[in-house]
């Protein structure tokens, strides 16, 4: 462990630490962040009302809209002269969301990413291949900081030029890799094209995040790259990667609760849900200096477990997210998460892990199409076999999500590949 005193802290002591840090944070944002002060005044809450983490429910939520409405620096709690770095999300709609970091914030970021890598067995003797994007995206520099914090030899490869990346993996002797899970599969696919045996590399473990991925995809990556895998979770608004991480037990992702207090709420009512129930994940920053967010609605759907883990850590564990409350598809009145469809597809050996989900509305009726590539090594010999595969996939999807879908089997390597976050869903409906 990187910081055993925090990762294995008695929960009563952890709650006391969280409560103290929460009180300090609320005082700071009330004093220095005008949008928060206005929201708290409107809710009838003052800093003195917050005595422990049990009082979190008194505080108003923060959403991505708050960040966009106060673009670019309106949510900062320190003068710009104390901000040493700025990151921003890609901004698919509207303005980008901007986050800032003080020197202390970068030190915390390095520590939580060091915890992430240590949980995967990384030591200062290792060589890290950082294939997340560098720049305004937090992935590359976030992983880079954690690798250097441990003392690893760190290779800032960034994204793109996959054949060159494979050459670097071979020549530099990299022992761990960080990238999106979909890009890990592209690397594996390109290695096969180049005739590179993955067992000839020194890679031992990969840390994958920034997009949803299933257990089936995990097994595919492990089989094709011959490595162990670790799931990681983060979001730019909190800090970037490093909010939670997976240990050797593979039974959820440990949340760095000494820095981020988690809650699970009903996404419709905003009410806090009992322990163990699935709902929307909400985080409160309690150590961030530049831009501490209070009760930030992540829109990610998961649940949290608080019992001690077999690895010895007492930090709470969040389950792998099953989707988002704001990108959940409602098709013919049914709630559908893309991860449900991915799980079905990856259970079929006859198809490759490349697919697109297309939703359209024809004559006021929703239509769902799933396009998936056939695996190269299992191309059927006849139309009858092809139809059998398509029918089996269609029935499995309907069983999993409760509605039927048109299944289109695409030729190998015909669907788009993405070096960053994959774009799995195309929703052509005009929903208003």
Coordinates of C-alpha atoms in Angstrom, one line a residue:
X1 CA 0.0 0.0 0.0
X2 CA 1.1 3.5 -0.6
X3 CA -0.4 5.2 2.4
X4 CA -1.4 2.4 4.7
X5 CA -2.4 4.7 7.6
X6 CA -5.3 6.1 5.4
X7 CA -6.1 3.0 3.3
X8 CA -6.6 0.9 6.4
X9 CA -7.9 3.5 8.9
X10 CA -10.5 2.5 11.4
X11 CA -13.9 3.7 10.1
X12 CA -14.7 5.7 13.2
X13 CA -11.4 7.5 12.8
X14 CA -12.1 8.0 9.1
X15 CA -15.5 9.5 9.8
X16 CA -13.9 11.9 12.3
X17 CA -11.3 12.9 9.7
X18 CA -13.9 13.3 7.0
X19 CA -16.1 15.4 9.3
X20 CA -13.2 17.8 10.2
X21 CA -12.2 18.2 6.6
X22 CA -15.8 18.7 5.5
X23 CA -16.3 21.5 8.1
X24 CA -13.1 23.2 6.9
X25 CA -14.1 22.9 3.2
X26 CA -17.6 24.3 3.8
X27 CA -16.2 27.3 5.6
X28 CA -13.8 27.9 2.7
X29 CA -16.3 27.6 -0.1
X30 CA -18.9 29.7 1.7
X31 CA -16.3 32.5 2.2
X32 CA -14.6 32.3 -1.2
X33 CA -17.0 30.8 -3.8
X34 CA -19.9 33.2 -4.6
X35 CA -22.1 30.6 -6.4
X36 CA -21.9 28.2 -3.4
X37 CA -22.6 31.0 -0.9
X38 CA -25.7 31.9 -2.9
X39 CA -26.9 28.3 -3.1
X40 CA -26.4 27.7 0.6
X41 CA -28.2 30.9 1.5
X42 CA -31.1 29.9 -0.7
X43 CA -31.1 26.5 1.1
X44 CA -31.0 28.1 4.5
X45 CA -27.7 26.5 5.4
X46 CA -24.7 28.2 7.0
X47 CA -21.2 26.7 7.7
X48 CA -22.0 26.3 11.4
X49 CA -24.9 23.9 10.6
X50 CA -22.4 21.4 9.2
X51 CA -20.9 19.5 12.2
X52 CA -20.3 16.1 10.7
X53 CA -20.7 14.1 7.5
X54 CA -24.2 13.2 8.7
X55 CA -25.1 16.8 7.8
X56 CA -24.1 16.5 4.1
X57 CA -27.8 16.0 3.3
X58 CA -28.4 19.6 4.3
X59 CA -26.2 20.9 1.5
X60 CA -27.4 21.7 -2.0
X61 CA -26.2 19.6 -5.0
X62 CA -23.7 20.7 -7.6
X63 CA -24.1 19.8 -11.2
X64 CA -22.1 20.2 -14.4
X65 CA -24.5 23.1 -15.3
X66 CA -23.1 25.0 -12.3
X67 CA -19.6 24.7 -13.7
X68 CA -20.7 25.8 -17.1
X69 CA -22.7 28.7 -15.8
X70 CA -19.6 29.9 -13.9
X71 CA -17.1 29.3 -16.7
X72 CA -14.2 29.4 -16.6
X73 CA -13.0 30.4 -13.0
X74 CA -16.2 31.2 -11.1
X75 CA -16.0 28.0 -9.0
X76 CA -12.4 28.5 -7.9
X77 CA -11.9 28.9 -4.1
X78 CA -8.4 30.4 -4.4
X79 CA -7.0 33.3 -6.3
X80 CA -5.8 32.5 -9.8
X81 CA -2.3 33.3 -8.7
X82 CA -2.4 30.1 -6.5
X83 CA -3.6 27.9 -9.4
X84 CA -0.7 26.2 -11.0
X85 CA -2.5 24.0 -13.6
X86 CA -5.9 24.0 -15.4
X87 CA -7.6 21.0 -17.0
X88 CA -10.9 20.9 -18.8
X89 CA -13.4 18.3 -20.1
X90 CA -13.9 17.7 -23.8
X91 CA -17.3 19.4 -23.7
X92 CA -19.6 17.4 -25.9
X93 CA -22.3 20.1 -25.5
X94 CA -22.1 23.7 -24.4
X95 CA -19.0 25.1 -22.7
X96 CA -16.2 23.0 -21.4
X97 CA -16.0 22.4 -17.6
X98 CA -12.8 23.9 -16.2
X99 CA -11.0 22.6 -13.1
X100 CA -8.0 24.1 -11.4
X101 CA -5.2 22.7 -9.2
X102 CA -2.9 24.2 -6.6
X103 CA 0.5 22.7 -5.8
X104 CA -1.1 20.8 -2.9
X105 CA -3.8 19.5 -5.2
X106 CA -1.2 18.1 -7.5
X107 CA 0.5 16.4 -4.6
X108 CA -2.8 14.8 -3.5
X109 CA -3.4 13.7 -7.1
X110 CA 0.0 12.1 -7.2
X111 CA -0.7 10.2 -4.0
X112 CA -4.1 8.8 -5.0
X113 CA -2.7 7.6 -8.3
X114 CA 0.3 6.1 -6.4
X115 CA -2.3 4.2 -4.3
X116 CA -3.9 3.0 -7.6
X117 CA -0.7 1.7 -9.0
X118 CA 0.5 0.2 -5.8
X119 CA -2.7 -1.8 -5.6
X120 CA -1.8 -3.3 -8.9
X121 CA 1.7 -4.4 -7.7
X122 CA 3.7 -1.5 -9.2
X123 CA 6.9 -0.5 -7.5
X124 CA 9.7 2.0 -8.3
X125 CA 11.4 -0.8 -10.2
X126 CA 8.6 -0.7 -12.9
X127 CA 8.4 1.1 -16.2
X128 CA 5.1 2.8 -17.0
X129 CA 3.7 3.2 -20.5
X130 CA 1.2 6.1 -20.2
X131 CA -1.1 5.9 -23.2
X132 CA -3.9 8.2 -22.0
X133 CA -4.1 11.5 -23.8
X134 CA -2.0 14.4 -22.5
X135 CA -3.2 17.9 -22.5
X136 CA -6.5 19.3 -21.1
X137 CA -7.8 15.7 -20.6
X138 CA -6.8 14.6 -17.1
X139 CA -5.9 11.0 -17.9
X140 CA -2.3 11.3 -19.2
X141 CA -0.9 13.8 -16.7
X142 CA -2.9 12.2 -13.8
X143 CA -1.4 8.8 -14.4
X144 CA 2.0 10.3 -15.1
X145 CA 2.1 12.1 -11.8
X146 CA 1.2 8.9 -9.9
X147 CA 3.9 6.9 -11.7
X148 CA 6.5 9.5 -11.0
X149 CA 5.4 9.8 -7.4
X150 CA 6.2 6.1 -6.8
X151 CA 9.5 6.6 -8.6
X152 CA 8.8 4.5 -11.7
X153 CA 10.5 5.1 -15.0
X154 CA 7.6 6.9 -16.8
X155 CA 7.1 6.9 -20.6
X156 CA 4.7 9.6 -21.7
X157 CA 3.5 8.0 -24.9
X158 CA 0.0 9.6 -25.1
X159 CA -2.4 8.3 -27.7
X160 CA -2.1 7.4 -31.4
X161 CA 0.4 5.8 -33.7
X162 CA -0.4 2.3 -32.4
X163 CA 2.5 0.5 -34.2
X164 CA 5.0 3.0 -32.7
X165 CA 3.4 2.3 -29.2
X166 CA 4.0 -1.4 -29.7
X167 CA 7.6 -0.8 -30.7
X168 CA 8.1 1.2 -27.5
X169 CA 6.5 -1.5 -25.4
X170 CA 9.0 -3.9 -27.0
X171 CA 12.1 -1.7 -26.9
X172 CA 11.6 0.1 -23.6
X173 CA 10.6 -3.0 -21.6
X174 CA 7.4 -1.3 -20.1
X175 CA 5.9 -3.4 -17.3
X176 CA 2.6 -1.6 -16.9
X177 CA 0.3 0.3 -19.2
X178 CA -2.5 2.9 -18.7
X179 CA -5.1 3.6 -21.4
X180 CA -8.8 3.1 -22.2
X181 CA -9.9 -0.5 -22.4
X182 CA -11.1 -0.1 -26.0
X183 CA -7.6 1.2 -26.9
X184 CA -6.0 -1.8 -25.2
X185 CA -7.9 -4.0 -27.5
X186 CA -6.8 -2.0 -30.5
X187 CA -3.2 -2.5 -29.3
X188 CA -3.8 -6.2 -29.0
X189 CA -5.4 -6.3 -32.5
X190 CA -2.4 -4.4 -34.0
X191 CA 0.1 -6.6 -32.3
X192 CA -1.6 -9.6 -33.9
X193 CA -1.3 -7.9 -37.3
X194 CA 2.4 -7.2 -36.7
X195 CA 3.0 -10.8 -35.6
X196 CA 4.1 -9.7 -32.1
X197 CA 3.6 -12.3 -29.4
X198 CA 2.3 -10.5 -26.3
X199 CA 4.2 -13.0 -24.1
X200 CA 7.4 -11.6 -25.5
X201 CA 6.7 -8.3 -23.8
X202 CA 7.5 -7.4 -20.2
X203 CA 4.0 -6.1 -19.5
X204 CA 2.5 -7.4 -16.3
X205 CA -0.5 -5.3 -15.5
X206 CA -2.8 -2.7 -17.1
X207 CA -4.8 0.1 -15.5
X208 CA -7.9 0.9 -17.6
X209 CA -10.6 3.5 -17.2
X210 CA -12.2 6.7 -18.7
X211 CA -15.0 4.6 -20.3
X212 CA -17.3 1.8 -19.1
X213 CA -16.1 -1.7 -19.7
X214 CA -17.5 -5.1 -18.7
X215 CA -16.0 -8.2 -17.1
X216 CA -16.2 -9.9 -20.5
X217 CA -14.0 -7.1 -22.0
X218 CA -11.6 -7.6 -19.1
X219 CA -11.2 -11.3 -19.9
X220 CA -10.7 -10.4 -23.5
X221 CA -7.9 -7.9 -22.7
X222 CA -6.2 -10.3 -20.3
X223 CA -6.3 -13.1 -22.8
X224 CA -5.1 -11.1 -25.7
X225 CA -2.4 -9.1 -23.9
X226 CA -1.5 -11.8 -21.3
X227 CA -1.6 -9.3 -18.4
X228 CA -3.5 -8.7 -15.2
X229 CA -6.0 -5.8 -15.3
X230 CA -7.1 -3.2 -12.8
X231 CA -10.2 -1.0 -13.1
X232 CA -9.8 2.7 -12.2
X233 CA -12.4 5.4 -11.8
X234 CA -12.2 9.2 -11.8
X235 CA -13.7 12.3 -13.2
X236 CA -12.1 15.6 -14.0
X237 CA -14.5 17.6 -11.8
X238 CA -13.2 15.7 -8.7
X239 CA -9.5 15.4 -9.6
X240 CA -9.2 13.2 -12.6
X241 CA -8.2 9.5 -12.4
X242 CA -7.6 8.4 -8.8
X243 CA -11.0 8.8 -7.2
X244 CA -11.2 5.0 -6.8
X245 CA -9.2 2.0 -7.8
X246 CA -9.3 -1.8 -7.9
X247 CA -7.2 -4.1 -5.6
X248 CA -6.2 -7.7 -6.1
X249 CA -9.5 -8.9 -4.7
X250 CA -11.4 -7.6 -7.7
X251 CA -14.5 -7.0 -5.6
X252 CA -15.1 -3.3 -6.3
X253 CA -13.1 -0.1 -6.5
X254 CA -11.8 1.4 -3.3
X255 CA -12.8 5.0 -2.9
X256 CA -10.2 7.4 -1.5
X257 CA -12.6 8.5 1.2
X258 CA -10.1 10.6 3.0
X259 CA -10.3 13.0 0.0
X260 CA -13.8 12.2 -1.5
X261 CA -16.9 11.5 0.5
X262 CA -19.3 9.3 -1.5
X263 CA -23.1 9.2 -1.3
X264 CA -25.7 7.2 -3.3
X265 CA -28.9 9.1 -4.1
X266 CA -32.2 8.4 -5.9
X267 CA -31.5 10.2 -9.3
X268 CA -35.2 11.3 -9.5
X269 CA -35.8 12.6 -6.0
X270 CA -32.3 13.4 -4.8
X271 CA -33.0 11.5 -1.5
X272 CA -30.1 9.6 0.0
X273 CA -30.5 5.9 -0.4
X274 CA -29.7 3.2 2.3
X275 CA -26.4 1.4 2.2
X276 CA -26.2 -1.2 -0.4
X277 CA -28.9 0.2 -2.7
X278 CA -28.0 1.1 -6.3
X279 CA -28.4 4.7 -7.4
X280 CA -26.6 7.8 -8.5
X281 CA -23.1 8.4 -7.2
X282 CA -22.4 11.8 -5.5
X283 CA -19.1 13.1 -4.3
X284 CA -17.9 15.9 -2.0
X285 CA -14.3 17.0 -2.2
X286 CA -12.8 17.6 1.3
X287 CA -9.1 18.2 0.5
X288 CA -9.2 20.0 -2.9
X289 CA -7.9 23.5 -2.5
X290 CA -8.5 25.2 -5.9
X291 CA -12.0 23.9 -6.7
X292 CA -13.6 21.8 -4.0
X293 CA -17.0 20.6 -5.2
X294 CA -19.9 19.9 -2.8
X295 CA -22.3 17.0 -3.4
X296 CA -21.4 16.8 -7.1
X297 CA -23.8 14.7 -9.1
X298 CA -21.7 12.4 -11.2
X299 CA -24.7 10.8 -13.0
X300 CA -22.9 7.4 -12.7
X301 CA -25.1 4.6 -11.4
X302 CA -23.5 2.2 -8.9
X303 CA -23.7 1.1 -5.2
X304 CA -21.3 1.2 -2.3
X305 CA -20.1 -1.5 0.2
X306 CA -18.5 -0.5 3.4
X307 CA -17.3 -3.8 4.9
X308 CA -13.5 -4.4 5.2
X309 CA -12.0 -5.8 2.0
X310 CA -10.0 -9.1 1.9
X311 CA -6.9 -7.0 0.9
X312 CA -7.0 -5.3 4.3
X313 CA -8.2 -1.9 3.1
X314 CA -11.1 -0.3 5.0
X315 CA -11.9 2.2 2.3
X316 CA -15.4 1.8 0.9
X317 CA -15.8 0.0 -2.4
X318 CA -18.0 1.1 -5.3
X319 CA -19.2 -1.5 -7.8
X320 CA -18.4 -1.0 -11.5
X321 CA -20.8 1.6 -12.8
X322 CA -23.6 0.1 -14.9
X323 CA -24.4 3.3 -16.8
X324 CA -25.3 6.9 -16.2
X325 CA -28.6 8.5 -15.2
X326 CA -28.2 11.1 -18.0
X327 CA -27.1 8.9 -20.9
X328 CA -29.3 6.0 -20.0
X329 CA -31.4 5.2 -23.1
X330 CA -35.1 5.0 -22.8
X331 CA -36.3 2.9 -25.7
X332 CA -40.0 2.1 -26.1
X333 CA -40.4 2.9 -22.4
X334 CA -37.6 0.6 -21.2
X335 CA -34.4 1.9 -19.5
X336 CA -31.4 0.5 -21.4
X337 CA -27.8 0.9 -20.5
X338 CA -25.2 0.3 -23.3
X339 CA -23.2 -1.9 -20.8
X340 CA -26.0 -4.4 -20.7
X341 CA -25.8 -4.9 -24.5
X342 CA -22.0 -5.0 -24.4
X343 CA -22.1 -7.8 -21.8
X344 CA -24.3 -9.9 -24.1
X345 CA -22.2 -9.3 -27.2
X346 CA -18.9 -10.2 -25.4
X347 CA -20.4 -13.5 -24.3
X348 CA -20.4 -14.7 -27.9
X349 CA -17.0 -16.0 -29.2
X350 CA -18.2 -15.5 -32.7
X351 CA -18.0 -11.7 -32.5
X352 CA -15.3 -9.2 -31.8
X353 CA -15.5 -6.5 -29.1
X354 CA -16.3 -3.8 -31.5
X355 CA -19.9 -2.6 -31.8
X356 CA -22.2 0.4 -32.2
X357 CA -25.7 0.9 -30.8
X358 CA -28.0 2.9 -33.1
X359 CA -31.3 4.2 -31.9
X360 CA -33.8 5.9 -34.3
X361 CA -37.5 6.8 -34.4
X362 CA -39.5 5.7 -37.4
X363 CA -43.3 6.5 -37.6
X364 CA -43.2 7.5 -33.9
X365 CA -41.8 4.1 -32.9
X366 CA -38.3 3.6 -31.5
X367 CA -36.0 1.3 -33.4
X368 CA -32.9 -0.3 -31.9
X369 CA -30.1 -1.6 -34.0
X370 CA -26.9 -3.3 -32.7
X371 CA -24.0 -3.5 -35.2
X372 CA -21.2 -5.9 -34.1
X373 CA -18.2 -7.2 -35.9
X374 CA -17.7 -10.9 -36.6
X375 CA -14.5 -12.3 -35.1
X376 CA -11.9 -13.1 -37.8
X377 CA -11.2 -16.6 -36.5
X378 CA -14.8 -17.7 -36.4
X379 CA -16.3 -16.5 -39.7
X380 CA -19.2 -18.8 -40.5
X381 CA -19.1 -21.0 -43.6
X382 CA -22.7 -20.5 -44.6
X383 CA -25.6 -18.1 -44.5
X384 CA -27.5 -20.5 -42.3
X385 CA -24.7 -20.3 -39.7
X386 CA -24.6 -16.5 -40.0
X387 CA -28.3 -16.3 -39.4
X388 CA -28.0 -18.6 -36.4
X389 CA -25.4 -16.4 -34.8
X390 CA -27.5 -13.3 -35.5
X391 CA -30.6 -14.9 -34.0
X392 CA -28.9 -16.1 -30.9
X393 CA -27.5 -12.6 -30.2
X394 CA -30.9 -11.0 -30.8
X395 CA -32.6 -13.3 -28.4
X396 CA -30.0 -12.8 -25.8
X397 CA -30.2 -9.0 -26.1
X398 CA -34.0 -9.1 -25.8
X399 CA -33.7 -11.4 -22.7
X400 CA -31.2 -9.0 -21.1
X401 CA -32.9 -5.6 -21.7
X402 CA -36.6 -6.6 -22.3
X403 CA -36.9 -5.3 -25.9
X404 CA -36.0 -6.6 -29.3
X405 CA -33.1 -5.2 -31.4
X406 CA -32.1 -5.6 -35.0
X407 CA -28.7 -7.3 -35.0
X408 CA -26.4 -6.5 -37.9
X409 CA -23.2 -8.6 -38.2
X410 CA -20.5 -6.5 -39.7
X411 CA -17.3 -7.7 -41.4
X412 CA -14.1 -7.8 -39.3
X413 CA -12.4 -4.4 -38.9
X414 CA -15.3 -2.5 -40.5
X415 CA -16.6 -0.6 -37.5
X416 CA -14.8 2.6 -36.3
X417 CA -11.9 2.4 -33.9
X418 CA -11.2 5.0 -31.2
X419 CA -7.9 5.8 -29.5
X420 CA -9.7 7.8 -26.8
X421 CA -13.1 7.2 -25.4
X422 CA -15.1 5.0 -27.7
X423 CA -18.4 6.3 -29.2
X424 CA -20.6 3.3 -28.8
X425 CA -24.1 5.0 -29.1
X426 CA -25.6 6.9 -32.0
X427 CA -29.0 8.3 -31.0
X428 CA -30.7 9.7 -34.1
X429 CA -34.0 10.5 -32.4
X430 CA -35.3 14.0 -32.0
X431 CA -36.5 13.8 -28.4
X432 CA -38.5 16.8 -27.4

